[in-house]
Every structure is written in structure tokens, then in C-alpha cells.
Tab-separated table of C-alpha atoms in Angstrom:
chain	number	residue	atom	x	y	z
A	9	MET	CA	-123.276	20.762	55.285
A	10	LEU	CA	-120.000	18.795	55.192
A	11	ALA	CA	-118.712	16.118	52.807
A	12	GLY	CA	-119.567	12.682	53.926
A	13	PRO	CA	-117.487	9.615	54.652
A	14	SER	CA	-117.318	8.074	51.182
A	15	LEU	CA	-113.874	9.472	50.245
A	16	LEU	CA	-112.404	8.299	53.474
A	17	ALA	CA	-114.027	4.865	52.969
A	18	LYS	CA	-112.434	4.649	49.451
A	19	ILE	CA	-109.080	5.654	50.875
A	20	LEU	CA	-109.292	2.854	53.437
A	21	GLY	CA	-110.510	0.287	50.924
A	22	CYS	CA	-114.191	0.054	51.872
A	23	SER	CA	-116.777	-0.259	49.166
A	24	VAL	CA	-119.126	2.682	48.713
A	25	SER	CA	-122.375	3.116	46.838
A	26	CYS	CA	-122.104	6.899	46.576
A	27	GLY	CA	-118.979	8.677	45.250
A	28	CYS	CA	-120.181	12.072	46.490
A	29	ASP	CA	-122.044	12.159	49.767
A	30	VAL	CA	-122.930	14.828	52.283
A	31	VAL	CA	-123.755	15.269	55.964
A	32	VAL	CA	-126.529	17.574	57.068
A	33	HIS	CA	-128.234	18.311	60.337
A	34	VAL	CA	-131.455	16.337	60.771
A	35	GLY	CA	-133.435	19.515	60.799
A	36	ASP	CA	-132.286	20.271	57.283
A	37	LEU	CA	-133.397	16.918	55.776
A	38	GLU	CA	-136.644	18.448	54.653
A	39	TYR	CA	-134.788	20.678	52.228
A	40	VAL	CA	-132.963	17.840	50.550
A	41	ASP	CA	-134.803	16.390	47.547
A	42	GLU	CA	-132.670	13.225	46.883
A	43	LYS	CA	-131.598	11.504	50.092
A	44	GLU	CA	-129.728	8.587	48.405
A	45	CYS	CA	-126.250	9.890	49.312
A	46	VAL	CA	-127.151	11.965	52.385
A	47	TRP	CA	-126.131	11.259	55.947
A	48	TRP	CA	-127.711	13.099	58.802
A	49	ILE	CA	-126.749	13.909	62.447
A	50	GLU	CA	-128.690	15.263	65.400
A	51	ASP	CA	-125.814	17.330	66.807
A	52	PRO	CA	-125.987	20.807	65.206
A	53	THR	CA	-122.367	21.563	66.251
A	54	PHE	CA	-120.980	18.950	63.927
A	55	ILE	CA	-120.450	21.681	61.296
A	56	HIS	CA	-117.695	23.302	63.435
A	57	ARG	CA	-115.696	20.058	63.546
A	58	TYR	CA	-114.202	18.985	60.228
A	59	VAL	CA	-111.148	17.556	58.581
A	60	TRP	CA	-109.880	18.555	55.159
A	61	ILE	CA	-109.672	15.669	52.692
A	62	GLY	CA	-109.122	16.256	48.972
A	63	GLY	CA	-109.660	20.007	49.352
A	64	TYR	CA	-113.114	19.732	50.941
A	65	PRO	CA	-114.311	19.812	54.622
A	66	HIS	CA	-115.349	16.320	55.713
A	67	VAL	CA	-117.080	14.995	58.853
A	68	VAL	CA	-114.622	14.017	61.505
A	69	LEU	CA	-113.921	10.521	62.735
A	70	GLU	CA	-115.480	11.241	66.162
A	71	ASP	CA	-118.874	12.062	64.486
A	72	LEU	CA	-118.996	8.905	62.357
A	73	LYS	CA	-120.774	6.907	65.140
A	74	ARG	CA	-123.484	9.597	65.277
A	75	LEU	CA	-124.320	9.571	61.548
A	76	ARG	CA	-127.534	8.058	60.278
A	77	GLY	CA	-128.229	7.074	56.725
A	78	LYS	CA	-128.886	4.322	54.191
A	79	ASP	CA	-125.423	2.681	53.961
A	80	ALA	CA	-124.466	1.907	57.585
A	81	GLU	CA	-121.999	-0.780	56.396
A	82	VAL	CA	-119.725	1.941	55.107
A	83	LEU	CA	-119.442	3.471	58.570
A	84	GLY	CA	-118.828	0.006	60.123
A	85	CYS	CA	-116.024	-0.677	57.609
A	86	ILE	CA	-114.299	2.652	58.307
A	87	LEU	CA	-114.404	2.230	62.026
A	88	GLU	CA	-113.167	-1.329	61.787
A	89	LYS	CA	-110.291	-0.370	59.550
A	90	ILE	CA	-109.261	2.420	61.873
A	91	ARG	CA	-109.630	0.200	64.933
A	92	ASN	CA	-107.366	-2.425	63.394
A	93	ALA	CA	-104.857	-0.111	61.847
A	94	PRO	CA	-101.132	-0.476	62.997
A	95	ARG	CA	-100.193	1.937	65.682
A	96	VAL	CA	-96.975	3.791	65.918
A	97	PRO	CA	-95.061	2.801	69.063
């Protein structure tokens, strides 16, 4: 389990419905009671790729496109903000 994209979304100015979300492997969904703030991914190796944000391991940008969950607009907003961000020459 890793922390989900909500903190990154907040940092980038995207609106989020969950302040504390997680990412789990699709095979572990059956062990999660409340799925409101849960993202899932089919690639079991995602757990070995993470970035530290706010002291917690979060899902990496490269895996955002593979996430599935209720609030897909959050992912779209994050990816759009990153795509349109100014680049250092």
C-alpha cells in the first residue's frame, strides 16, 4: 500500500474529494472495507516505486495513468498540470 495522489493534487491546485487516499494492488481490494478513497492498480511491482511527499511514500507519477478508482478527474488534473508546467531550459 502506498499513499495516493490526493496530496500531490492539492499541491498542484487540483480539487480532491479525499484528503487521505491510498493505492493498493487490485488483488487486495477484497480486504478493504471502505473503497471511497482507494485507488487500485494491476501491476504488483508498483509498491517498489514510490516518491516521498510529506513524510509518506506516495505512488509515482509514472504509475498515475495505471490507477483505477472513483475520482478519475483528479488524475486528469494532475497529469494536465504536469504536462503544462514550465520547463527549465
